[in-house]
Amino acid sequence: ERRGSAPVEAHAAVLIVRNPFDAIDSFWNMVLTSSHNHSVQEREYARLSGEWERLVEREAAVWAAFHRHWVSVASTTPLLAIRYEDLIHPERRQEMLQVAVAFLCKRAQAADGVSSAAAEAALRGMLGRIDRAAGMVERRGGSKRAGVYHPRRGQEGAALHHFSQSLREEVVRAAGAEMCLFRYQNVT
């Protein structure tokens, strides 16, 4: 997604897709706080409004191009796209992890000749640990411990209030087709 990244050869890919409004807002917070689990204060959006607007315009195009790339390689590389919002939703997480396990097991069998039982056992173990970790964060009401990511708001579109009407229109102009493809509403 960024210049300088070397192309990666893959036999299959799992693409985690996040609502562009929330992804852009999260990127803004990461850039300004130098962390994945801290947020800027609300007043920073107004204080740095020019920088915020330029970042939104640039990152909307980056988001769209990144997802267009993965959709374009799906004809030659098996691709599973999972929405981030479904992964963090307590009632949909298990289903999404099961879909990922089935996809990855099928790919491991095809690419490496791994037995279905061995592939499934390994992947279920790994995904079980992910699910348990997510559950621990939820039971604790979130965690600010270093290394533990907890979504700032935890629901799709929660960052929309940071986007003016014109910025919303810019995101939809740049990424509207890709948003529809991944079932995100074009909010203008």
Coordinates of N, CA, C and O in Angstrom, one line a residue:
E1 N 0.8 -1.2 0.0 CA 0.0 0.0 0.0 C 0.9 1.3 0.0 O 0.4 2.3 -0.4
R2 N 2.1 1.2 0.4 CA 3.0 2.3 0.5 C 4.1 2.1 -0.5 O 4.6 1.0 -0.7
R3 N 4.6 3.2 -1.0 CA 5.8 3.1 -1.9 C 7.0 2.5 -1.2 O 7.1 2.7 0.0
G4 N 7.8 1.7 -1.9 CA 8.9 1.1 -1.3 C 8.7 -0.3 -0.8 O 9.6 -1.0 -0.6
S5 N 7.4 -0.7 -0.8 CA 7.1 -2.1 -0.4 C 7.4 -3.0 -1.6 O 7.0 -2.7 -2.7
A6 N 8.1 -4.1 -1.3 CA 8.4 -5.0 -2.3 C 7.2 -5.9 -2.6 O 6.4 -6.2 -1.7
P7 N 6.9 -6.2 -3.8 CA 5.8 -7.1 -4.1 C 5.9 -8.5 -3.4 O 7.1 -9.0 -3.2
V8 N 4.8 -9.0 -3.0 CA 4.8 -10.3 -2.2 C 4.2 -11.3 -3.1 O 3.1 -11.1 -3.6
E9 N 4.9 -12.4 -3.3 CA 4.4 -13.5 -4.0 C 3.5 -14.4 -3.1 O 3.9 -14.7 -2.0
A10 N 2.3 -14.6 -3.5 CA 1.4 -15.3 -2.6 C 0.6 -16.4 -3.4 O 0.3 -16.2 -4.5
H11 N 0.3 -17.5 -2.7 CA -0.5 -18.5 -3.3 C -2.0 -18.3 -2.9 O -2.9 -18.9 -3.5
A12 N -2.2 -17.5 -1.9 CA -3.6 -17.1 -1.5 C -3.4 -15.9 -0.5 O -2.3 -15.7 0.0
A13 N -4.5 -15.2 -0.3 CA -4.4 -14.1 0.6 C -5.7 -13.9 1.3 O -6.8 -14.2 0.8
V14 N -5.6 -13.5 2.6 CA -6.8 -13.1 3.4 C -6.6 -11.6 3.6 O -5.6 -11.1 4.1
L15 N -7.6 -10.9 3.1 CA -7.6 -9.4 3.1 C -8.6 -9.0 4.2 O -9.8 -9.3 4.1
I16 N -8.1 -8.3 5.1 CA -8.9 -7.7 6.2 C -9.3 -6.3 5.7 O -8.4 -5.4 5.5
V17 N -10.6 -6.0 5.5 CA -11.0 -4.8 4.9 C -11.7 -4.0 6.1 O -12.5 -4.5 6.8
R18 N -11.4 -2.7 6.2 CA -12.0 -1.8 7.2 C -12.7 -0.7 6.5 O -12.2 -0.1 5.5
N19 N -13.8 -0.2 7.0 CA -14.5 0.9 6.5 C -13.5 2.1 6.3 O -12.7 2.4 7.2
P20 N -13.5 2.7 5.2 CA -12.4 3.7 4.9 C -12.5 4.9 5.9 O -11.4 5.4 6.2
F21 N -13.6 5.3 6.3 CA -13.7 6.4 7.2 C -13.0 6.1 8.5 O -12.2 6.8 9.1
D22 N -13.3 4.9 9.0 CA -12.7 4.4 10.3 C -11.2 4.1 10.1 O -10.4 4.4 11.0
A23 N -10.8 3.6 8.9 CA -9.4 3.3 8.6 C -8.6 4.6 8.6 O -7.5 4.7 9.1
I24 N -9.1 5.6 7.9 CA -8.4 6.9 7.8 C -8.3 7.5 9.1 O -7.2 8.0 9.5
D25 N -9.4 7.5 9.9 CA -9.3 8.1 11.2 C -8.3 7.4 12.1 O -7.6 8.0 12.9
S26 N -8.3 6.1 12.0 CA -7.4 5.3 12.8 C -5.9 5.6 12.4 O -5.0 5.7 13.3
F27 N -5.7 5.7 11.1 CA -4.4 6.1 10.6 C -3.9 7.5 11.2 O -2.8 7.6 11.6
W28 N -4.8 8.4 11.1 CA -4.6 9.8 11.7 C -4.2 9.6 13.1 O -3.2 10.2 13.6
N29 N -4.9 8.9 13.9 CA -4.6 8.7 15.3 C -3.2 8.0 15.5 O -2.4 8.4 16.4
M30 N -2.9 7.0 14.7 CA -1.6 6.3 14.8 C -0.5 7.3 14.4 O 0.6 7.3 15.1
V31 N -0.6 8.1 13.4 CA 0.4 9.0 13.0 C 0.7 10.0 14.1 O 1.8 10.3 14.4
L32 N -0.4 10.6 14.6 CA -0.2 11.7 15.6 C 0.3 11.2 17.0 O 0.9 11.9 17.7
T33 N -0.1 9.9 17.3 CA 0.3 9.4 18.7 C 1.4 8.4 18.6 O 1.9 8.0 19.7
S34 N 1.8 8.0 17.4 CA 2.9 7.0 17.3 C 2.5 5.7 18.0 O 3.4 5.0 18.5
S35 N 1.3 5.4 18.0 CA 0.8 4.1 18.6 C -0.5 3.7 17.9 O -1.1 4.4 17.3
H36 N -0.8 2.4 18.2 CA -2.0 1.8 17.6 C -3.1 1.9 18.6 O -4.3 1.6 18.3
N37 N -2.9 2.2 19.9 CA -3.9 2.1 20.9 C -4.1 3.4 21.7 O -4.7 3.4 22.8
H38 N -3.6 4.6 21.1 CA -3.9 5.9 21.7 C -4.6 6.7 20.7 O -4.5 6.5 19.5
S39 N -5.4 7.7 21.2 CA -6.1 8.6 20.4 C -5.7 10.0 20.6 O -5.4 10.4 21.7
V40 N -5.8 10.8 19.6 CA -5.6 12.3 19.7 C -6.8 12.9 20.4 O -7.9 12.3 20.3
Q41 N -6.6 14.0 21.0 CA -7.8 14.7 21.6 C -8.6 15.3 20.5 O -8.1 15.7 19.5
E42 N -9.9 15.4 20.8 CA -10.8 15.9 19.7 C -10.4 17.2 19.2 O -10.6 17.5 18.0
R43 N -9.9 18.1 20.0 CA -9.6 19.4 19.6 C -8.5 19.4 18.5 O -8.3 20.4 17.8
E44 N -7.7 18.4 18.4 CA -6.7 18.3 17.4 C -7.2 18.3 15.9 O -6.5 18.7 15.0
Y45 N -8.4 17.8 15.8 CA -9.0 17.7 14.4 C -9.2 19.2 13.9 O -9.0 19.5 12.8
A46 N -9.7 20.0 14.8 CA -9.9 21.4 14.4 C -8.5 22.2 14.3 O -8.3 22.9 13.4
R47 N -7.7 22.0 15.3 CA -6.4 22.7 15.3 C -5.6 22.3 14.1 O -4.9 23.2 13.5
L48 N -5.6 21.1 13.6 CA -4.8 20.6 12.5 C -5.7 20.3 11.3 O -5.5 19.4 10.5
S49 N -6.8 21.1 11.1 CA -7.8 20.9 10.1 C -7.2 20.8 8.7 O -7.6 19.9 7.9
G50 N -6.2 21.6 8.4 CA -5.6 21.6 7.0 C -4.9 20.3 6.8 O -5.0 19.6 5.7
E51 N -4.1 19.8 7.8 CA -3.4 18.5 7.7 C -4.4 17.4 7.6 O -4.2 16.4 6.9
W52 N -5.5 17.5 8.4 CA -6.5 16.4 8.4 C -7.1 16.3 7.1 O -7.3 15.2 6.5
E53 N -7.5 17.4 6.5 CA -8.2 17.4 5.2 C -7.2 16.8 4.1 O -7.6 16.0 3.3
R54 N -5.9 17.2 4.1 CA -5.0 16.6 3.1 C -4.8 15.1 3.3 O -4.7 14.4 2.4
L55 N -4.7 14.7 4.6 CA -4.6 13.3 4.9 C -5.8 12.5 4.4 O -5.6 11.5 3.8
V56 N -7.0 13.0 4.6 CA -8.2 12.3 4.2 C -8.2 12.2 2.7 O -8.5 11.1 2.2
E57 N -7.9 13.3 2.0 CA -7.9 13.2 0.5 C -6.9 12.2 0.0 O -7.2 11.4 -0.9
R58 N -5.7 12.2 0.6 CA -4.6 11.3 0.1 C -5.0 9.8 0.5 O -4.9 8.9 -0.3
E59 N -5.4 9.6 1.7 CA -5.6 8.2 2.2 C -6.9 7.6 1.6 O -7.0 6.4 1.5
A60 N -7.9 8.4 1.2 CA -9.0 7.8 0.5 C -8.6 7.2 -0.8 O -9.0 6.1 -1.1
A61 N -7.7 7.9 -1.5 CA -7.2 7.3 -2.7 C -6.3 6.1 -2.5 O -6.4 5.1 -3.2
V62 N -5.5 6.1 -1.4 CA -4.7 5.0 -1.1 C -5.6 3.8 -0.7 O -5.3 2.7 -1.2
W63 N -6.6 4.0 0.1 CA -7.5 2.9 0.5 C -8.1 2.3 -0.8 O -8.2 1.1 -0.9
A64 N -8.6 3.1 -1.7 CA -9.2 2.6 -2.9 C -8.3 1.8 -3.8 O -8.6 0.7 -4.2
A65 N -7.1 2.4 -4.0 CA -6.1 1.7 -4.8 C -5.6 0.4 -4.2 O -5.5 -0.6 -4.9
F66 N -5.4 0.4 -2.9 CA -5.0 -0.9 -2.2 C -6.1 -2.0 -2.5 O -5.7 -3.1 -2.8
H67 N -7.3 -1.6 -2.3 CA -8.4 -2.6 -2.4 C -8.6 -3.0 -3.9 O -8.9 -4.2 -4.2
R68 N -8.5 -2.0 -4.8 CA -8.5 -2.3 -6.2 C -7.5 -3.3 -6.6 O -7.7 -4.3 -7.4
H69 N -6.3 -3.1 -6.1 CA -5.2 -4.1 -6.4 C -5.6 -5.5 -6.0 O -5.4 -6.4 -6.7
W70 N -6.0 -5.7 -4.7 CA -6.3 -7.0 -4.3 C -7.5 -7.6 -5.0 O -7.5 -8.8 -5.3
V71 N -8.5 -6.8 -5.4 CA -9.6 -7.4 -6.2 C -9.0 -7.8 -7.6 O -9.4 -8.8 -8.1
S72 N -8.1 -7.0 -8.1 CA -7.6 -7.4 -9.5 C -6.7 -8.7 -9.4 O -6.7 -9.4 -10.4
V73 N -6.1 -9.0 -8.3 CA -5.3 -10.2 -8.3 C -6.1 -11.4 -7.9 O -5.6 -12.5 -8.0
A74 N -7.3 -11.2 -7.5 CA -8.2 -12.3 -7.1 C -8.5 -13.3 -8.3 O -8.8 -14.4 -8.0
S75 N -8.3 -12.8 -9.5 CA -8.5 -13.8 -10.6 C -7.4 -14.8 -10.7 O -7.6 -15.9 -11.3
T76 N -6.2 -14.5 -10.2 CA -5.1 -15.4 -10.2 C -4.6 -15.9 -8.9 O -3.9 -16.9 -8.8
T77 N -5.0 -15.2 -7.8 CA -4.6 -15.6 -6.4 C -5.9 -15.7 -5.6 O -6.6 -14.7 -5.5
P78 N -6.2 -16.9 -5.1 CA -7.4 -17.0 -4.3 C -7.4 -16.0 -3.1 O -6.4 -15.8 -2.4
L79 N -8.5 -15.3 -3.0 CA -8.6 -14.2 -2.0 C -9.8 -14.4 -1.2 O -10.9 -14.6 -1.7
L80 N -9.7 -14.2 0.1 CA -10.8 -14.2 1.1 C -10.8 -12.8 1.7 O -9.8 -12.4 2.3
A81 N -11.8 -12.0 1.5 CA -11.9 -10.7 2.1 C -12.9 -10.8 3.3 O -14.0 -11.3 3.2
I82 N -12.4 -10.4 4.4 CA -13.2 -10.4 5.6 C -13.2 -8.9 6.1 O -12.2 -8.3 6.2
R83 N -14.4 -8.5 6.5 CA -14.5 -7.1 7.0 C -14.0 -7.1 8.5 O -14.4 -7.9 9.3
Y84 N -13.2 -6.1 8.8 CA -12.7 -5.9 10.1 C -13.8 -5.8 11.1 O -13.8 -6.4 12.2
E85 N -14.9 -5.1 10.7 CA -16.0 -4.9 11.6 C -16.7 -6.2 12.0 O -17.2 -6.4 13.1
D86 N -16.6 -7.2 11.1 CA -17.2 -8.5 11.4 C -16.3 -9.3 12.4 O -16.7 -10.1 13.2
L87 N -15.0 -9.1 12.2 CA -14.0 -9.8 13.1 C -14.1 -9.3 14.5 O -13.9 -10.1 15.4
I88 N -14.3 -8.0 14.7 CA -14.4 -7.5 16.1 C -15.8 -7.6 16.7 O -15.9 -7.4 17.9
H89 N -16.8 -7.9 15.9 CA -18.1 -8.0 16.5 C -18.3 -9.3 17.2 O -18.1 -10.4 16.6
P90 N -18.6 -9.3 18.5 CA -18.6 -10.6 19.3 C -19.6 -11.6 18.7 O -19.3 -12.8 18.9
E91 N -20.6 -11.3 18.1 CA -21.6 -12.3 17.5 C -21.2 -12.8 16.2 O -21.7 -13.8 15.7
R92 N -20.3 -12.1 15.5 CA -19.9 -12.6 14.1 C -18.4 -13.1 14.1 O -18.0 -13.7 13.1
R93 N -17.7 -12.8 15.1 CA -16.3 -13.2 15.1 C -16.0 -14.6 14.9 O -15.3 -15.0 14.0
Q94 N -16.8 -15.5 15.6 CA -16.6 -16.9 15.5 C -16.9 -17.4 14.1 O -16.1 -18.2 13.5
E95 N -17.9 -16.9 13.5 CA -18.2 -17.3 12.1 C -17.1 -16.9 11.1 O -16.7 -17.6 10.2
M96 N -16.6 -15.7 11.3 CA -15.5 -15.2 10.4 C -14.3 -16.0 10.6 O -13.6 -16.3 9.6
L97 N -14.0 -16.4 11.8 CA -12.8 -17.2 12.1 C -13.0 -18.6 11.4 O -12.0 -19.1 10.9
Q98 N -14.2 -19.1 11.5 CA -14.4 -20.4 10.9 C -14.3 -20.3 9.3 O -13.7 -21.2 8.7
V99 N -14.8 -19.2 8.8 CA -14.6 -19.0 7.3 C -13.1 -19.0 7.0 O -12.7 -19.6 6.0
A100 N -12.3 -18.2 7.8 CA -10.9 -18.1 7.5 C -10.2 -19.5 7.7 O -9.4 -19.8 6.8
V101 N -10.6 -20.3 8.7 CA -10.0 -21.6 8.9 C -10.3 -22.5 7.6 O -9.4 -23.1 7.1
A102 N -11.5 -22.5 7.2 CA -11.9 -23.3 6.0 C -11.1 -22.9 4.8 O -10.5 -23.7 4.1
F103 N -11.0 -21.6 4.6 CA -10.2 -21.1 3.4 C -8.8 -21.4 3.5 O -8.2 -22.0 2.5
L104 N -8.1 -21.2 4.6 CA -6.7 -21.5 4.8 C -6.4 -23.0 4.8 O -5.4 -23.4 4.2
C105 N -7.3 -23.8 5.3 CA -7.1 -25.2 5.2 C -7.1 -25.7 3.8 O -6.2 -26.5 3.4
K106 N -8.0 -25.2 3.1 CA -8.2 -25.6 1.7 C -6.9 -25.2 0.9 O -6.4 -26.0 0.1
R107 N -6.4 -24.0 1.1 CA -5.2 -23.5 0.5 C -4.0 -24.3 0.9 O -3.1 -24.6 0.1
A108 N -3.8 -24.6 2.2 CA -2.7 -25.4 2.6 C -2.7 -26.8 2.0 O -1.6 -27.3 1.6
Q109 N -3.8 -27.4 1.9 CA -3.9 -28.7 1.3 C -3.5 -28.6 -0.2 O -2.7 -29.5 -0.7
A110 N -4.0 -27.6 -0.9 CA -3.7 -27.5 -2.3 C -2.2 -27.1 -2.6 O -1.6 -27.7 -3.5
A111 N -1.7 -26.2 -1.8 CA -0.3 -25.7 -2.0 C 0.8 -26.7 -1.5 O 1.8 -26.9 -2.1
D112 N 0.5 -27.2 -0.3 CA 1.6 -27.9 0.4 C 1.3 -29.4 0.5 O 2.1 -30.1 1.1
G113 N 0.2 -29.9 0.1 CA -0.2 -31.3 0.3 C -0.4 -31.7 1.7 O -0.3 -32.8 2.1
V114 N -0.6 -30.7 2.6 CA -0.8 -31.0 4.0 C -2.2 -31.7 4.2 O -3.2 -31.4 3.5
S115 N -2.2 -32.6 5.1 CA -3.5 -33.3 5.3 C -4.5 -32.4 5.9 O -4.2 -31.4 6.6
S116 N -5.7 -32.6 5.6 CA -6.8 -31.7 6.0 C -6.9 -31.7 7.6 O -7.1 -30.6 8.2
A117 N -6.7 -32.8 8.2 CA -6.7 -32.9 9.7 C -5.6 -32.0 10.3 O -5.8 -31.3 11.2
A118 N -4.4 -32.2 9.8 CA -3.2 -31.4 10.3 C -3.4 -29.9 10.1 O -3.1 -29.1 11.0
A119 N -3.8 -29.5 8.9 CA -4.0 -28.1 8.6 C -5.1 -27.5 9.5 O -4.9 -26.5 10.0
E120 N -6.2 -28.2 9.6 CA -7.3 -27.7 10.4 C -6.9 -27.6 11.8 O -7.2 -26.6 12.5
A121 N -6.2 -28.6 12.4 CA -5.8 -28.6 13.8 C -4.9 -27.4 14.1 O -5.0 -26.7 15.0
A122 N -3.9 -27.2 13.2 CA -3.0 -26.1 13.4 C -3.7 -24.7 13.3 O -3.5 -23.9 14.2
L123 N -4.5 -24.6 12.3 CA -5.2 -23.3 12.1 C -6.3 -23.1 13.2 O -6.4 -21.9 13.7
R124 N -7.0 -24.1 13.6 CA -7.9 -23.9 14.7 C -7.3 -23.5 16.0 O -7.8 -22.7 16.8
G125 N -6.1 -24.1 16.2 CA -5.3 -23.7 17.4 C -4.9 -22.3 17.4 O -5.1 -21.6 18.4
M126 N -4.4 -21.8 16.3 CA -4.0 -20.4 16.2 C -5.2 -19.5 16.3 O -5.2 -18.5 17.0
L127 N -6.3 -19.8 15.6 CA -7.4 -18.9 15.6 C -8.2 -19.0 16.9 O -8.7 -18.0 17.4
G128 N -8.1 -20.1 17.6 CA -8.6 -20.2 18.9 C -7.9 -19.3 19.9 O -8.5 -18.6 20.7
R129 N -6.6 -19.2 19.8 CA -5.8 -18.2 20.6 C -6.2 -16.8 20.3 O -6.3 -16.0 21.2
I130 N -6.4 -16.5 19.0 CA -6.9 -15.1 18.7 C -8.2 -14.8 19.3 O -8.5 -13.8 19.9
D131 N -9.2 -15.8 19.2 CA -10.5 -15.6 19.7 C -10.5 -15.4 21.3 O -11.1 -14.6 21.8
R132 N -9.7 -16.3 21.9 CA -9.5 -16.1 23.4 C -8.9 -14.8 23.8 O -9.4 -14.2 24.7
A133 N -7.9 -14.3 23.0 CA -7.3 -13.0 23.3 C -8.4 -11.9 23.2 O -8.5 -11.0 24.0
A134 N -9.1 -12.0 22.1 CA -10.2 -11.0 21.9 C -11.2 -11.0 23.0 O -11.7 -10.0 23.5
G135 N -11.6 -12.2 23.4 CA -12.5 -12.3 24.5 C -12.0 -11.8 25.8 O -12.7 -11.2 26.6
M136 N -10.7 -12.0 26.1 CA -10.1 -11.4 27.3 C -10.2 -9.9 27.3 O -10.5 -9.3 28.3
V137 N -9.9 -9.3 26.2 CA -9.9 -7.8 26.1 C -11.3 -7.4 26.3 O -11.6 -6.4 27.1
E138 N -12.3 -8.1 25.8 CA -13.7 -7.7 26.0 C -14.1 -7.8 27.4 O -14.8 -6.9 28.0
R139 N -13.8 -8.9 28.1 CA -14.2 -9.1 29.5 C -13.5 -8.1 30.4 O -14.1 -7.7 31.4
R140 N -12.4 -7.6 30.0 CA -11.7 -6.6 30.8 C -12.2 -5.2 30.5 O -11.7 -4.2 31.1
G141 N -13.1 -5.1 29.6 CA -13.6 -3.8 29.2 C -12.6 -3.0 28.3 O -12.5 -1.8 28.4
G142 N -11.8 -3.8 27.6 CA -10.7 -3.1 26.9 C -9.4 -3.1 27.7 O -9.4 -3.4 28.9
S143 N -8.3 -2.9 27.0 CA -7.1 -2.9 27.7 C -6.2 -1.8 27.1 O -6.1 -1.7 25.9
K144 N -5.5 -1.1 27.9 CA -4.5 -0.1 27.4 C -3.1 -0.7 27.6 O -2.1 0.0 27.4
R145 N -3.0 -2.0 28.0 CA -1.6 -2.5 28.1 C -0.9 -2.5 26.8 O -1.5 -2.7 25.7
A146 N 0.4 -2.3 26.9 CA 1.2 -2.2 25.6 C 1.0 -3.6 24.9 O 1.0 -4.6 25.5
G147 N 0.9 -3.5 23.6 CA 0.8 -4.7 22.8 C -0.6 -5.2 22.6 O -0.8 -6.1 21.8
V148 N -1.6 -4.7 23.4 CA -3.0 -5.2 23.2 C -3.8 -4.1 22.5 O -3.9 -3.0 23.0
Y149 N -4.3 -4.4 21.3 CA -5.0 -3.5 20.6 C -6.5 -3.5 21.0 O -7.1 -4.6 21.1
H150 N -7.1 -2.4 21.2 CA -8.5 -2.3 21.5 C -9.1 -1.3 20.6 O -8.6 -0.1 20.7
P151 N -10.1 -1.6 19.8 CA -10.6 -0.5 18.9 C -11.1 0.7 19.7 O -11.6 0.6 20.8
R152 N -10.8 1.9 19.2 CA -11.1 3.1 19.8 C -12.6 3.2 20.1 O -13.1 3.6 21.1
R153 N -13.4 2.9 19.1 CA -14.9 3.0 19.2 C -15.6 1.7 19.0 O -16.7 1.5 19.5
G154 N -15.0 0.8 18.2 CA -15.5 -0.5 18.1 C -16.8 -0.7 17.3 O -17.4 -1.8 17.3
Q155 N -17.2 0.3 16.5 CA -18.4 0.1 15.6 C -18.2 0.8 14.3 O -17.5 1.9 14.3
E156 N -18.7 0.2 13.3 CA -18.5 0.8 11.9 C -19.1 2.2 11.8 O -20.2 2.5 12.3
G157 N -18.3 3.1 11.2 CA -18.8 4.5 11.0 C -18.6 5.4 12.2 O -19.1 6.5 12.2
A158 N -18.0 4.9 13.3 CA -17.9 5.7 14.5 C -17.1 7.0 14.3 O -17.3 7.9 15.1
A159 N -16.3 7.0 13.3 CA -15.4 8.2 13.1 C -16.0 9.2 12.1 O -15.5 10.3 11.9
L160 N -17.2 8.9 11.7 CA -17.9 9.8 10.7 C -18.0 11.3 11.2 O -17.9 12.2 10.4
H161 N -18.1 11.5 12.5 CA -18.3 12.9 13.0 C -17.0 13.7 12.7 O -17.1 14.9 12.8
H162 N -15.9 13.1 12.4 CA -14.7 13.8 12.2 C -14.6 14.3 10.7 O -13.7 15.1 10.4
F163 N -15.5 13.8 9.9 CA -15.5 14.2 8.5 C -16.6 15.2 8.1 O -17.8 14.9 8.3
S164 N -16.2 16.3 7.6 CA -17.1 17.3 7.1 C -17.9 16.7 5.9 O -17.5 15.7 5.4
Q165 N -18.9 17.4 5.5 CA -19.7 16.9 4.3 C -18.8 16.8 3.1 O -18.8 15.8 2.4
S166 N -17.9 17.8 2.9 CA -17.0 17.8 1.7 C -16.0 16.7 1.8 O -15.7 16.1 0.8
L167 N -15.5 16.4 3.0 CA -14.6 15.2 3.2 C -15.3 13.9 3.0 O -14.7 13.0 2.4
R168 N -16.5 13.8 3.4 CA -17.3 12.6 3.2 C -17.4 12.3 1.7 O -17.3 11.2 1.1
E169 N -17.8 13.4 1.0 CA -18.0 13.3 -0.5 C -16.6 13.0 -1.2 O -16.6 12.2 -2.1
E170 N -15.5 13.5 -0.7 CA -14.2 13.1 -1.2 C -13.9 11.7 -1.1 O -13.4 11.0 -2.0
V171 N -14.2 11.1 0.1 CA -13.9 9.7 0.3 C -14.8 8.9 -0.6 O -14.3 7.9 -1.2
V172 N -16.1 9.2 -0.7 CA -17.0 8.5 -1.6 C -16.6 8.6 -3.0 O -16.6 7.6 -3.8
R173 N -16.1 9.8 -3.5 CA -15.6 10.0 -4.8 C -14.4 9.1 -5.1 O -14.4 8.4 -6.1
A174 N -13.5 9.0 -4.2 CA -12.3 8.3 -4.4 C -12.5 6.8 -4.2 O -11.9 6.0 -4.9
A175 N -13.4 6.4 -3.3 CA -13.5 5.0 -2.9 C -14.9 4.4 -2.9 O -15.1 3.2 -2.5
G176 N -15.8 5.1 -3.5 CA -17.2 4.6 -3.5 C -17.4 3.3 -4.1 O -18.2 2.4 -3.5
A177 N -16.8 3.0 -5.2 CA -17.0 1.7 -5.9 C -16.5 0.5 -5.0 O -17.2 -0.5 -4.8
E178 N -15.3 0.7 -4.4 CA -14.8 -0.3 -3.5 C -15.6 -0.4 -2.2 O -15.8 -1.5 -1.7
M179 N -16.1 0.7 -1.7 CA -16.9 0.6 -0.5 C -18.2 -0.2 -0.8 O -18.5 -1.1 0.0
C180 N -18.8 -0.1 -1.9 CA -20.0 -0.9 -2.3 C -19.6 -2.4 -2.4 O -20.3 -3.2 -1.9
L181 N -18.5 -2.6 -3.0 CA -18.0 -4.0 -3.2 C -17.9 -4.7 -1.8 O -18.2 -5.9 -1.7
F182 N -17.5 -4.0 -0.8 CA -17.3 -4.6 0.5 C -18.5 -4.3 1.5 O -18.3 -4.4 2.7
R183 N -19.6 -3.9 0.9 CA -20.8 -3.6 1.6 C -20.7 -2.5 2.7 O -21.3 -2.5 3.7
Y184 N -20.0 -1.5 2.3 CA -20.0 -0.3 3.1 C -20.9 0.8 2.5 O -20.9 0.9 1.3
Q185 N -21.6 1.5 3.3 CA -22.6 2.5 2.8 C -21.8 3.7 2.4 O -20.9 4.1 3.1
N186 N -22.2 4.3 1.3 CA -21.6 5.6 0.8 C -22.4 6.7 1.6 O -23.4 7.1 1.3
V187 N -21.7 7.1 2.7 CA -22.4 8.1 3.6 C -21.9 9.5 3.1 O -20.8 9.9 3.2
T188 N -22.9 10.2 2.6 CA -22.6 11.6 2.2 C -23.6 12.6 2.8 O -24.6 12.2 3.4

